[in-house]
Coordinates of N, CA and C in Angstrom, one line a residue:
M24 N 9.1 -35.4 25.4 CA 9.7 -34.1 25.1 C 9.7 -33.7 23.6
Q25 N 10.1 -34.7 22.8 CA 10.0 -34.6 21.3 C 8.6 -34.4 20.8
E26 N 7.7 -35.1 21.4 CA 6.3 -34.9 21.0 C 5.8 -33.5 21.4
H27 N 6.2 -33.1 22.5 CA 5.8 -31.7 23.0 C 6.3 -30.7 22.0
R28 N 7.6 -30.8 21.6 CA 8.2 -29.9 20.7 C 7.5 -29.9 19.3
Q29 N 7.1 -31.1 18.8 CA 6.4 -31.2 17.6 C 5.1 -30.6 17.6
E30 N 4.4 -30.8 18.8 CA 3.0 -30.2 18.9 C 3.1 -28.7 19.0
H31 N 4.2 -28.2 19.7 CA 4.4 -26.7 19.7 C 4.6 -26.2 18.3
M32 N 5.4 -26.9 17.5 CA 5.7 -26.4 16.1 C 4.4 -26.4 15.3
R33 N 3.6 -27.5 15.5 CA 2.3 -27.5 14.7 C 1.4 -26.3 15.1
E34 N 1.3 -26.0 16.4 CA 0.5 -24.9 16.8 C 1.1 -23.5 16.2
H35 N 2.5 -23.4 16.2 CA 3.1 -22.2 15.7 C 2.7 -22.1 14.2
R36 N 2.8 -23.2 13.5 CA 2.5 -23.1 12.0 C 1.0 -22.7 11.8
Q37 N 0.1 -23.2 12.7 CA -1.3 -22.9 12.5 C -1.5 -21.4 12.8
N38 N -0.8 -20.8 13.8 CA -1.0 -19.4 14.1 C -0.2 -18.5 13.3
A39 N 0.8 -19.0 12.6 CA 1.7 -18.1 11.8 C 0.9 -17.4 10.7
R40 N 1.3 -16.2 10.4 CA 0.8 -15.5 9.3 C 1.3 -16.1 8.0
R41 N 0.4 -16.2 7.0 CA 0.7 -16.9 5.7 C 1.0 -15.9 4.6
V42 N 2.2 -16.1 4.0 CA 2.6 -15.3 2.9 C 2.7 -16.2 1.6
L43 N 2.2 -15.7 0.5 CA 2.3 -16.3 -0.8 C 3.4 -15.7 -1.6
V44 N 4.4 -16.4 -1.9 CA 5.5 -15.9 -2.7 C 5.4 -16.4 -4.2
V45 N 5.3 -15.4 -5.1 CA 5.1 -15.8 -6.5 C 6.2 -15.2 -7.3
D46 N 7.1 -16.1 -7.8 CA 8.2 -15.7 -8.6 C 8.7 -16.9 -9.5
D47 N 8.9 -16.7 -10.8 CA 9.3 -17.8 -11.7 C 10.8 -18.1 -11.5
D48 N 11.6 -17.3 -10.8 CA 13.0 -17.6 -10.6 C 13.1 -18.4 -9.3
P49 N 13.4 -19.7 -9.5 CA 13.4 -20.6 -8.3 C 14.4 -20.2 -7.2
T50 N 15.5 -19.6 -7.6 CA 16.5 -19.1 -6.7 C 16.0 -18.0 -5.8
V51 N 15.3 -17.0 -6.4 CA 14.8 -15.9 -5.7 C 13.7 -16.4 -4.8
A52 N 12.8 -17.3 -5.3 CA 11.7 -17.8 -4.5 C 12.2 -18.6 -3.3
E53 N 13.2 -19.3 -3.5 CA 13.8 -20.1 -2.4 C 14.4 -19.3 -1.3
V54 N 15.2 -18.3 -1.7 CA 15.8 -17.4 -0.8 C 14.8 -16.6 0.0
V55 N 13.8 -16.0 -0.7 CA 12.7 -15.3 0.0 C 11.9 -16.1 1.0
T56 N 11.6 -17.3 0.5 CA 10.9 -18.3 1.4 C 11.7 -18.6 2.6
G57 N 13.0 -18.9 2.5 CA 13.8 -19.2 3.6 C 13.8 -18.1 4.6
Y58 N 14.0 -16.9 4.2 CA 14.0 -15.7 5.1 C 12.7 -15.5 5.8
L59 N 11.6 -15.7 5.1 CA 10.3 -15.5 5.7 C 10.0 -16.6 6.7
E60 N 10.3 -17.8 6.4 CA 10.1 -18.9 7.3 C 10.9 -18.7 8.6
R61 N 12.1 -18.3 8.4 CA 12.9 -18.1 9.6 C 12.4 -16.9 10.5
A62 N 11.6 -16.0 9.8 CA 11.0 -14.9 10.6 C 9.7 -15.3 11.2
G63 N 9.3 -16.6 11.0 CA 8.1 -17.1 11.6 C 6.8 -17.2 10.7
F64 N 7.0 -16.9 9.4 CA 5.8 -17.0 8.5 C 5.6 -18.4 7.9
T65 N 4.4 -18.7 7.6 CA 4.1 -19.8 6.8 C 4.1 -19.4 5.4
V66 N 4.8 -20.1 4.5 CA 5.0 -19.6 3.1 C 4.5 -20.6 2.1
D67 N 3.6 -20.2 1.2 CA 3.2 -20.9 0.0 C 4.0 -20.3 -1.2
R68 N 4.3 -21.2 -2.2 CA 5.0 -20.7 -3.3 C 4.3 -21.0 -4.6
A69 N 4.5 -20.1 -5.6 CA 3.9 -20.4 -7.0 C 4.9 -19.8 -7.9
A70 N 5.0 -20.4 -9.1 CA 5.9 -19.9 -10.2 C 5.3 -19.2 -11.3
D71 N 3.9 -19.1 -11.3 CA 3.2 -18.4 -12.4 C 1.9 -17.9 -11.9
G72 N 1.2 -17.2 -12.8 CA -0.1 -16.6 -12.4 C -1.2 -17.6 -12.0
P73 N -1.5 -18.6 -12.9 CA -2.5 -19.6 -12.5 C -2.1 -20.3 -11.2
G74 N -0.8 -20.6 -11.0 CA -0.4 -21.3 -9.8 C -0.7 -20.4 -8.6
A75 N -0.4 -19.1 -8.7 CA -0.7 -18.1 -7.6 C -2.2 -18.1 -7.3
L76 N -3.0 -18.0 -8.3 CA -4.5 -17.9 -8.0 C -4.9 -19.2 -7.4
G77 N -4.4 -20.4 -7.8 CA -4.8 -21.6 -7.3 C -4.3 -21.8 -5.8
A78 N -3.1 -21.3 -5.5 CA -2.6 -21.3 -4.1 C -3.4 -20.5 -3.2
A79 N -3.8 -19.3 -3.7 CA -4.7 -18.4 -2.9 C -6.1 -19.0 -2.7
E80 N -6.5 -19.7 -3.7 CA -7.9 -20.4 -3.5 C -7.8 -21.4 -2.5
R81 N -6.7 -22.2 -2.4 CA -6.6 -23.2 -1.4 C -6.4 -22.6 0.0
H82 N -5.5 -21.6 0.1 CA -5.2 -21.0 1.4 C -5.1 -19.5 1.2
W83 N -6.1 -18.8 1.6 CA -6.0 -17.3 1.4 C -4.9 -16.7 2.2
P84 N -4.0 -16.0 1.5 CA -2.8 -15.5 2.3 C -3.1 -14.2 3.0
D85 N -2.2 -13.9 4.0 CA -2.3 -12.7 4.7 C -1.6 -11.6 3.9
L86 N -0.6 -12.0 3.0 CA 0.1 -11.1 2.2 C 0.7 -11.8 1.0
V87 N 0.9 -11.1 -0.1 CA 1.4 -11.7 -1.3 C 2.7 -11.0 -1.7
V88 N 3.8 -11.7 -1.9 CA 5.0 -11.2 -2.5 C 5.0 -11.6 -4.0
L89 N 4.8 -10.6 -4.9 CA 4.4 -11.0 -6.3 C 5.4 -10.3 -7.3
D90 N 6.0 -11.2 -8.1 CA 6.9 -10.7 -9.1 C 6.1 -10.1 -10.3
L91 N 6.5 -9.0 -10.7 CA 5.8 -8.3 -11.8 C 5.9 -9.0 -13.1
M92 N 7.1 -9.5 -13.5 CA 7.4 -10.1 -14.8 C 7.3 -11.7 -14.7
L93 N 6.0 -12.1 -14.7 CA 5.8 -13.6 -14.7 C 5.5 -14.0 -16.1
P94 N 5.8 -15.3 -16.4 CA 5.4 -15.8 -17.8 C 3.9 -15.9 -17.9
G95 N 3.4 -15.6 -19.1 CA 2.0 -15.7 -19.4 C 1.2 -14.6 -18.7
M96 N 0.6 -14.9 -17.6 CA -0.2 -13.9 -16.9 C 0.8 -13.1 -16.0
D97 N 1.0 -11.8 -16.2 CA 2.0 -11.1 -15.5 C 1.4 -10.7 -14.1
G98 N 2.3 -10.1 -13.3 CA 2.0 -9.8 -11.9 C 0.9 -8.8 -11.8
L99 N 0.7 -7.9 -12.8 CA -0.4 -6.9 -12.7 C -1.7 -7.6 -12.8
Q100 N -1.8 -8.6 -13.7 CA -3.1 -9.3 -13.9 C -3.4 -10.2 -12.7
V101 N -2.3 -10.8 -12.1 CA -2.5 -11.6 -10.9 C -3.0 -10.7 -9.8
C102 N -2.4 -9.5 -9.6 CA -2.8 -8.6 -8.6 C -4.3 -8.2 -8.7
R103 N -4.7 -7.9 -10.0 CA -6.0 -7.5 -10.2 C -7.0 -8.6 -9.8
R104 N -6.7 -9.8 -10.2 CA -7.6 -10.9 -10.0 C -7.7 -11.2 -8.5
L105 N -6.5 -11.1 -7.8 CA -6.6 -11.3 -6.3 C -7.4 -10.2 -5.7
R106 N -7.2 -9.0 -6.1 CA -8.0 -7.9 -5.5 C -9.5 -8.0 -5.8
A107 N -9.8 -8.6 -6.9 CA -11.3 -8.9 -7.2 C -11.9 -9.9 -6.3
R108 N -11.0 -10.8 -5.7 CA -11.5 -11.8 -4.8 C -11.7 -11.3 -3.4
G109 N -10.8 -10.4 -3.0 CA -10.9 -9.9 -1.7 C -9.7 -9.1 -1.3
P110 N -9.7 -8.4 -0.2 CA -8.6 -7.5 0.2 C -7.4 -8.4 0.6
V111 N -6.2 -8.1 0.1 CA -5.0 -8.7 0.6 C -3.8 -7.8 0.3
P112 N -2.9 -7.6 1.2 CA -1.8 -6.8 1.0 C -0.8 -7.4 -0.1
V113 N -0.3 -6.6 -0.9 CA 0.6 -7.1 -2.0 C 1.9 -6.3 -2.0
I114 N 3.0 -7.0 -2.1 CA 4.3 -6.3 -2.3 C 4.8 -6.8 -3.7
M115 N 5.1 -5.9 -4.6 CA 5.5 -6.2 -5.9 C 7.0 -6.3 -6.0
L116 N 7.5 -7.3 -6.7 CA 9.0 -7.4 -7.0 C 9.2 -7.2 -8.5
T117 N 10.2 -6.5 -8.8 CA 10.5 -6.3 -10.3 C 11.9 -6.0 -10.5
A118 N 12.4 -6.4 -11.7 CA 13.8 -6.1 -12.1 C 13.8 -4.7 -12.7
R119 N 12.7 -4.1 -13.0 CA 12.6 -2.8 -13.6 C 12.6 -1.7 -12.5
S120 N 13.2 -0.6 -12.8 CA 13.3 0.4 -11.8 C 12.7 1.7 -12.3
G121 N 12.1 1.7 -13.5 CA 11.5 2.9 -14.0 C 10.2 3.3 -13.2
E122 N 9.9 4.6 -13.3 CA 8.7 5.2 -12.6 C 7.4 4.6 -13.1
E123 N 7.4 4.3 -14.5 CA 6.2 3.8 -15.0 C 5.8 2.5 -14.5
E124 N 6.8 1.6 -14.3 CA 6.5 0.3 -13.8 C 6.1 0.4 -12.3
R125 N 6.7 1.3 -11.6 CA 6.3 1.5 -10.2 C 4.9 2.0 -10.1
I126 N 4.5 2.9 -11.0 CA 3.1 3.4 -11.0 C 2.2 2.3 -11.3
L127 N 2.5 1.5 -12.3 CA 1.6 0.4 -12.6 C 1.3 -0.5 -11.5
G128 N 2.4 -0.9 -10.8 CA 2.2 -1.8 -9.6 C 1.4 -1.1 -8.5
L129 N 1.6 0.1 -8.2 CA 0.9 0.8 -7.2 C -0.6 1.1 -7.7
E130 N -0.8 1.3 -9.0 CA -2.1 1.6 -9.5 C -3.1 0.4 -9.2
V131 N -2.6 -0.8 -9.3 CA -3.5 -2.0 -9.1 C -3.7 -2.3 -7.7
G132 N -3.1 -1.5 -6.8 CA -3.3 -1.7 -5.4 C -2.2 -2.3 -4.6
A133 N -1.0 -2.4 -5.2 CA 0.1 -3.0 -4.5 C 0.5 -2.0 -3.3
D134 N 0.8 -2.6 -2.2 CA 1.1 -1.8 -1.0 C 2.5 -1.4 -0.9
D135 N 3.4 -2.0 -1.6 CA 4.8 -1.7 -1.6 C 5.4 -2.2 -2.9
Y136 N 6.6 -1.7 -3.2 CA 7.3 -2.0 -4.5 C 8.7 -2.2 -4.2
V137 N 9.3 -3.3 -4.5 CA 10.7 -3.6 -4.2 C 11.4 -4.0 -5.5
T138 N 12.5 -3.3 -5.8 CA 13.3 -3.5 -7.0 C 14.4 -4.5 -6.8
K139 N 14.5 -5.5 -7.8 CA 15.6 -6.4 -7.7 C 16.8 -5.8 -8.3
P140 N 18.0 -6.1 -7.7 CA 18.2 -7.0 -6.6 C 17.9 -6.3 -5.3
F141 N 17.5 -7.1 -4.3 CA 17.1 -6.5 -3.0 C 17.7 -7.3 -1.9
S142 N 17.7 -6.7 -0.7 CA 18.1 -7.5 0.5 C 16.9 -8.3 1.0
P143 N 17.1 -9.6 1.2 CA 16.0 -10.4 1.7 C 15.6 -9.9 3.1
R144 N 16.5 -9.5 3.9 CA 16.2 -9.0 5.3 C 15.3 -7.7 5.1
E145 N 15.6 -6.8 4.2 CA 14.8 -5.7 4.0 C 13.4 -6.1 3.5
L146 N 13.3 -7.1 2.7 CA 12.0 -7.5 2.2 C 11.2 -8.0 3.4
V147 N 11.8 -8.8 4.3 CA 11.1 -9.3 5.5 C 10.6 -8.1 6.3
L148 N 11.4 -7.0 6.5 CA 11.0 -5.8 7.2 C 9.8 -5.2 6.5
R149 N 9.8 -5.1 5.2 CA 8.7 -4.6 4.4 C 7.4 -5.4 4.7
V150 N 7.5 -6.7 4.6 CA 6.4 -7.6 4.9 C 5.8 -7.3 6.2
E151 N 6.6 -7.2 7.2 CA 6.2 -7.0 8.6 C 5.5 -5.6 8.7
S152 N 6.1 -4.6 8.0 CA 5.5 -3.3 8.1 C 4.1 -3.2 7.5
V153 N 4.0 -3.8 6.3 CA 2.7 -3.8 5.6 C 1.7 -4.6 6.4
L154 N 2.0 -5.7 7.0 CA 1.1 -6.4 7.8 C 0.7 -5.7 9.1
R155 N 1.6 -4.9 9.7 CA 1.3 -4.1 10.8 C 0.2 -3.1 10.5
R156 N 0.5 -2.4 9.3 CA -0.5 -1.4 8.9 C -1.9 -2.0 8.6
A157 N -1.9 -3.2 8.0 CA -3.2 -3.8 7.7 C -3.9 -4.2 9.0
A158 N -3.1 -4.6 10.0 CA -3.8 -5.1 11.2 C -4.2 -3.9 12.1
H159 N -3.6 -2.7 11.9 CA -4.0 -1.6 12.7 C -4.5 -0.5 11.9
A160 N -5.4 -0.8 11.0 CA -6.0 0.2 10.1 C -6.8 1.2 11.0
P161 N -6.7 2.5 10.7 CA -7.4 3.5 11.5 C -8.9 3.4 11.4
T162 N -9.6 3.9 12.4 CA -11.1 3.9 12.3 C -11.5 4.8 11.1
P163 N -12.4 4.3 10.2 CA -12.7 5.1 9.0 C -13.1 6.5 9.3
G164 N -14.0 6.7 10.3 CA -14.5 8.0 10.6 C -15.7 8.4 9.7
P165 N -16.2 9.6 10.0 CA -17.4 10.1 9.2 C -17.1 10.6 7.8
P166 N -18.1 10.8 7.0 CA -17.9 11.3 5.7 C -17.3 12.7 5.7
L167 N -16.5 13.1 4.7 CA -15.9 14.4 4.6 C -16.4 15.1 3.4
R168 N -16.7 16.4 3.6 CA -17.3 17.2 2.4 C -16.6 18.6 2.5
V169 N -15.9 18.9 1.4 CA -15.3 20.2 1.3 C -14.8 20.5 -0.1
S170 N -14.9 21.7 -0.5 CA -14.4 22.1 -1.8 C -14.9 21.3 -3.0
G171 N -16.2 20.9 -2.9 CA -16.8 20.0 -3.9 C -16.4 18.6 -3.8
L172 N -15.6 18.2 -2.9 CA -15.2 16.8 -2.7 C -16.1 16.2 -1.6
E173 N -16.5 14.9 -1.9 CA -17.2 14.1 -1.0 C -16.5 12.8 -0.8
V174 N -16.1 12.5 0.4 CA -15.3 11.3 0.7 C -16.0 10.5 1.8
D175 N -16.3 9.2 1.5 CA -16.8 8.3 2.5 C -15.8 7.3 2.9
P176 N -15.1 7.5 4.0 CA -14.0 6.5 4.4 C -14.5 5.1 4.6
V177 N -15.8 5.0 5.1 CA -16.3 3.6 5.4 C -16.6 2.9 4.1
A178 N -17.3 3.5 3.1 CA -17.5 2.9 1.8 C -16.3 3.0 0.9
R179 N -15.3 3.8 1.3 CA -14.2 4.0 0.4 C -14.6 4.5 -1.0
R180 N -15.4 5.5 -1.0 CA -15.9 6.1 -2.2 C -15.6 7.6 -2.1
A181 N -15.2 8.2 -3.3 CA -14.9 9.6 -3.3 C -15.5 10.2 -4.6
A182 N -16.0 11.4 -4.5 CA -16.6 12.1 -5.6 C -16.2 13.6 -5.6
K183 N -16.2 14.2 -6.8 CA -15.9 15.6 -6.9 C -17.1 16.2 -7.8
D184 N -17.7 17.2 -7.2 CA -18.9 17.8 -7.9 C -19.9 16.8 -8.4
G185 N -20.1 15.7 -7.5 CA -21.1 14.7 -7.8 C -20.6 13.6 -8.7
R186 N -19.4 13.7 -9.3 CA -18.8 12.7 -10.2 C -17.9 11.8 -9.4
E187 N -18.1 10.5 -9.4 CA -17.3 9.6 -8.7 C -15.9 9.5 -9.2
L188 N -14.9 9.5 -8.3 CA -13.5 9.5 -8.7 C -13.0 8.1 -8.6
A189 N -12.2 7.7 -9.6 CA -11.6 6.4 -9.7 C -10.2 6.5 -9.0
L190 N -10.1 6.3 -7.7 CA -8.9 6.4 -7.0 C -8.4 5.0 -6.6
T191 N -7.0 4.9 -6.6 CA -6.4 3.7 -6.2 C -6.4 3.7 -4.6
L192 N -6.0 2.5 -4.1 CA -6.0 2.4 -2.6 C -5.3 3.5 -1.9
R193 N -4.0 3.8 -2.3 CA -3.2 4.8 -1.7 C -3.7 6.2 -2.0
E194 N -4.1 6.4 -3.2 CA -4.7 7.8 -3.6 C -5.8 8.1 -2.7
F195 N -6.7 7.1 -2.4 CA -7.8 7.4 -1.5 C -7.3 7.7 -0.1
D196 N -6.4 6.9 0.4 CA -5.9 7.1 1.8 C -5.2 8.5 1.9
L197 N -4.5 8.9 0.8 CA -3.8 10.2 0.8 C -4.8 11.3 0.8
L198 N -5.9 11.2 0.0 CA -6.9 12.2 0.0 C -7.6 12.4 1.4
V199 N -7.9 11.3 2.0 CA -8.5 11.3 3.3 C -7.6 12.0 4.3
H200 N -6.3 11.7 4.2 CA -5.3 12.3 5.1 C -5.3 13.8 4.9
F201 N -5.2 14.3 3.7 CA -5.2 15.7 3.4 C -6.5 16.4 4.0
L202 N -7.6 15.8 3.7 CA -8.9 16.4 4.2 C -9.0 16.4 5.7
R203 N -8.3 15.5 6.4 CA -8.4 15.5 7.8 C -7.3 16.4 8.5
H204 N -6.4 17.0 7.6 CA -5.4 17.9 8.1 C -5.3 19.1 7.3
P205 N -6.4 19.9 7.2 CA -6.4 21.1 6.3 C -5.5 22.1 6.9
G206 N -4.8 22.8 5.9 CA -4.0 23.9 6.3 C -2.6 23.5 7.0
Q207 N -2.4 22.2 7.1 CA -1.2 21.7 7.8 C -0.2 21.3 6.7
V208 N 1.1 21.6 6.9 CA 2.1 21.2 6.0 C 2.5 19.7 6.4
C209 N 2.5 18.9 5.4 CA 2.8 17.4 5.6 C 4.0 17.1 4.8
G210 N 5.1 16.8 5.4 CA 6.3 16.4 4.7 C 6.2 15.0 4.1
R211 N 7.0 14.7 3.1 CA 6.9 13.4 2.4 C 7.2 12.3 3.4
E212 N 8.2 12.5 4.3 CA 8.5 11.4 5.3 C 7.2 11.2 6.2
Q213 N 6.6 12.3 6.6 CA 5.4 12.1 7.4 C 4.3 11.4 6.7
L214 N 4.1 11.8 5.4 CA 3.0 11.1 4.6 C 3.4 9.6 4.4
M215 N 4.6 9.3 4.2 CA 5.0 7.9 4.1 C 4.7 7.1 5.4
Q216 N 4.9 7.7 6.5 CA 4.7 7.1 7.8 C 3.2 7.0 8.1
E217 N 2.4 8.1 7.8 CA 1.0 8.2 8.2 C 0.1 7.5 7.2
V218 N 0.4 7.6 5.9 CA -0.5 7.0 4.9 C 0.0 5.6 4.5
W219 N 1.3 5.4 4.3 CA 1.8 4.1 3.9 C 2.1 3.2 5.1
G220 N 2.4 3.8 6.2 CA 2.8 3.0 7.4 C 4.2 2.5 7.2
W221 N 5.0 3.2 6.4 CA 6.4 2.8 6.2 C 7.3 3.6 7.0
E222 N 8.3 3.0 7.7 CA 9.3 3.8 8.4 C 10.5 4.2 7.4
F223 N 10.5 3.6 6.2 CA 11.6 3.8 5.3 C 11.0 3.5 3.9
G224 N 11.6 4.0 2.8 CA 11.1 3.7 1.5 C 11.5 4.8 0.5
D225 N 11.1 4.6 -0.7 CA 11.4 5.6 -1.8 C 10.4 6.7 -1.7
L226 N 10.9 7.9 -1.4 CA 10.0 9.1 -1.2 C 9.4 9.5 -2.5
S227 N 10.0 9.1 -3.6 CA 9.3 9.5 -4.9 C 8.0 8.8 -5.0
T228 N 7.7 7.7 -4.3 CA 6.4 7.1 -4.3 C 5.3 8.1 -3.8
V229 N 5.7 8.9 -2.8 CA 4.7 10.0 -2.4 C 4.5 11.0 -3.5
T230 N 5.6 11.4 -4.1 CA 5.5 12.5 -5.1 C 4.6 12.0 -6.3
V231 N 4.8 10.7 -6.7 CA 4.0 10.2 -7.8 C 2.5 10.2 -7.4
H232 N 2.2 9.8 -6.2 CA 0.8 9.7 -5.8 C 0.2 11.1 -5.7
V233 N 0.9 12.0 -5.2 CA 0.4 13.4 -5.1 C 0.1 13.9 -6.5
R234 N 1.0 13.7 -7.4 CA 0.8 14.2 -8.8 C -0.5 13.5 -9.4
R235 N -0.6 12.2 -9.2 CA -1.8 11.5 -9.8 C -3.1 11.9 -9.0
L236 N -3.0 12.2 -7.7 CA -4.2 12.6 -7.0 C -4.6 14.0 -7.5
R237 N -3.7 14.9 -7.8 CA -4.0 16.2 -8.3 C -4.7 16.1 -9.6
S238 N -4.2 15.1 -10.5 CA -4.8 15.0 -11.8 C -6.3 14.6 -11.7
K239 N -6.7 14.1 -10.5 CA -8.1 13.7 -10.4 C -9.0 14.6 -9.6
V240 N -8.4 15.4 -8.7 CA -9.2 16.3 -7.8 C -9.1 17.8 -8.2
E241 N -8.1 18.2 -8.9 CA -7.9 19.6 -9.3 C -8.6 19.9 -10.6
D242 N -9.1 21.1 -10.6 CA -9.7 21.6 -11.9 C -8.6 21.8 -12.9
D243 N -7.5 22.3 -12.5 CA -6.3 22.4 -13.4 C -5.1 21.9 -12.7
P244 N -4.8 20.6 -12.9 CA -3.6 20.0 -12.2 C -2.3 20.7 -12.4
A245 N -2.2 21.5 -13.5 CA -0.9 22.2 -13.7 C -0.9 23.4 -12.8
R246 N -2.0 23.9 -12.3 CA -2.1 25.0 -11.4 C -3.0 24.6 -10.2
P247 N -2.4 23.7 -9.3 CA -3.3 23.2 -8.3 C -3.7 24.3 -7.2
R248 N -4.9 24.2 -6.8 CA -5.4 25.1 -5.8 C -5.7 24.4 -4.4
L249 N -5.9 23.1 -4.5 CA -6.3 22.4 -3.3 C -5.0 21.8 -2.6
I250 N -4.2 21.1 -3.4 CA -3.0 20.4 -2.8 C -1.8 21.2 -3.3
Q251 N -1.3 22.1 -2.3 CA -0.2 23.0 -2.6 C 1.1 22.4 -2.3
T252 N 2.1 22.7 -3.1 CA 3.5 22.3 -2.8 C 4.1 23.4 -1.9
V253 N 4.6 23.0 -0.8 CA 5.4 24.0 0.1 C 6.8 23.6 -0.1
W254 N 7.6 24.4 -0.9 CA 8.9 24.0 -1.3 C 9.8 23.8 -0.1
G255 N 10.5 22.7 -0.1 CA 11.4 22.3 0.9 C 10.8 21.8 2.2
A256 N 9.4 21.7 2.2 CA 8.7 21.2 3.4 C 7.8 20.1 3.1
G257 N 7.0 20.1 2.0 CA 6.1 19.1 1.7 C 4.8 19.6 1.0
Y258 N 3.7 19.2 1.4 CA 2.4 19.6 0.8 C 1.4 20.1 1.8
R259 N 0.5 20.9 1.4 CA -0.6 21.4 2.2 C -1.9 21.4 1.5
F260 N -2.9 20.9 2.2 CA -4.3 20.9 1.6 C -5.0 22.2 2.0
D261 N -5.3 23.1 1.0 CA -6.0 24.4 1.2 C -7.4 24.3 0.7
P262 N -8.4 24.0 1.6 CA -9.8 23.9 1.2 C -10.3 25.3 0.6
I263 N -11.2 25.1 -0.3 CA -11.8 26.3 -0.9 C -13.3 26.1 -0.6
P264 N -13.8 26.6 0.6 CA -15.1 26.3 1.0 C -16.2 27.0 0.1
G265 N -17.2 26.3 -0.2 CA -18.3 26.9 -0.9 C -19.4 27.3 0.1
P266 N -20.5 27.8 -0.3 CA -21.6 28.2 0.6 C -22.1 27.1 1.5
E267 N -22.0 25.8 1.0 CA -22.5 24.7 1.9 C -21.4 23.8 2.3
D268 N -20.1 24.3 2.2 CA -19.0 23.4 2.5 C -18.3 23.9 3.8
P269 N -18.7 23.3 4.9 CA -18.0 23.6 6.2 C -16.6 23.1 6.1
L270 N -15.7 23.9 6.7 CA -14.3 23.4 6.8 C -14.2 22.2 7.8
P271 N -13.5 21.2 7.4 CA -13.4 20.1 8.4 C -12.5 20.6 9.6
A272 N -12.8 20.1 10.8 CA -12.0 20.5 11.9 C -10.7 19.8 11.8
P273 N -9.6 20.6 11.9 CA -8.2 19.9 11.8 C -8.0 19.0 12.9
E274 N -7.3 17.9 12.7 CA -6.9 17.0 13.7 C -5.6 17.6 14.4
D275 N -5.1 16.9 15.4 CA -3.9 17.4 16.1 C -2.8 17.5 15.1
P276 N -2.0 18.6 15.2 CA -0.9 18.7 14.3 C 0.0 17.5 14.3
L277 N 0.6 17.2 13.1 CA 1.5 16.1 12.9 C 2.8 16.5 13.5
P278 N 3.6 15.6 14.0 CA 5.0 15.9 14.5 C 5.8 16.4 13.4
E279 N 6.8 17.3 13.7 CA 7.6 17.9 12.7 C 8.6 16.8 12.2
D280 N 9.1 17.0 11.0 CA 10.1 16.1 10.4 C 11.3 16.0 11.3

């Protein structure tokens, strides 16, 4: 009986999703590790950037919980180096709550951003949410061309008037979403669910991404023509078709808020 239980536990560990926790605060790392392990995850730990890269080299994680303020090599550098090696979901942890720090984390491709102090149970829910979205990524679909924009969801490349756009992970997903729902008002809650895959979170994350996306796709971001704000409701993508720009067929309307 004991041998059977041990064999079952070994199989469970082999099949469990692997999370890499990177934090130089041993108390935080220990608490987060404990909650994740109780939720069924296999957890590796590292206290600094080189340790995190080494742990990822030994066992590539399904997700990384990464502290922004690490000694030496900070979390942004670690995230960039991990992204250079391959796709991996990242949740940033930080004691800072300013918008600039949140933008920095999201700019390098972090999938979520959690400010200390935080609830370990909420962090586990965020981990599960991000992993669900990664496992059920939508079919990329055909290229999209409208209003001088050319977007290839398969290659994850976007251009405006022939010039390639440097979009972050979520900026690209947000642009694709807008192009697939022309003329439809999308609330921030809807965008958080449809683009980020979050059931809850800081809605200012959506606002920040829309503002930064406008700065890259609008001719005059201060007077946007493509991504309109519908006050009290959300945002609407209004295509401006040229002579060779067919309007994309709208998908089924999104559910109301």
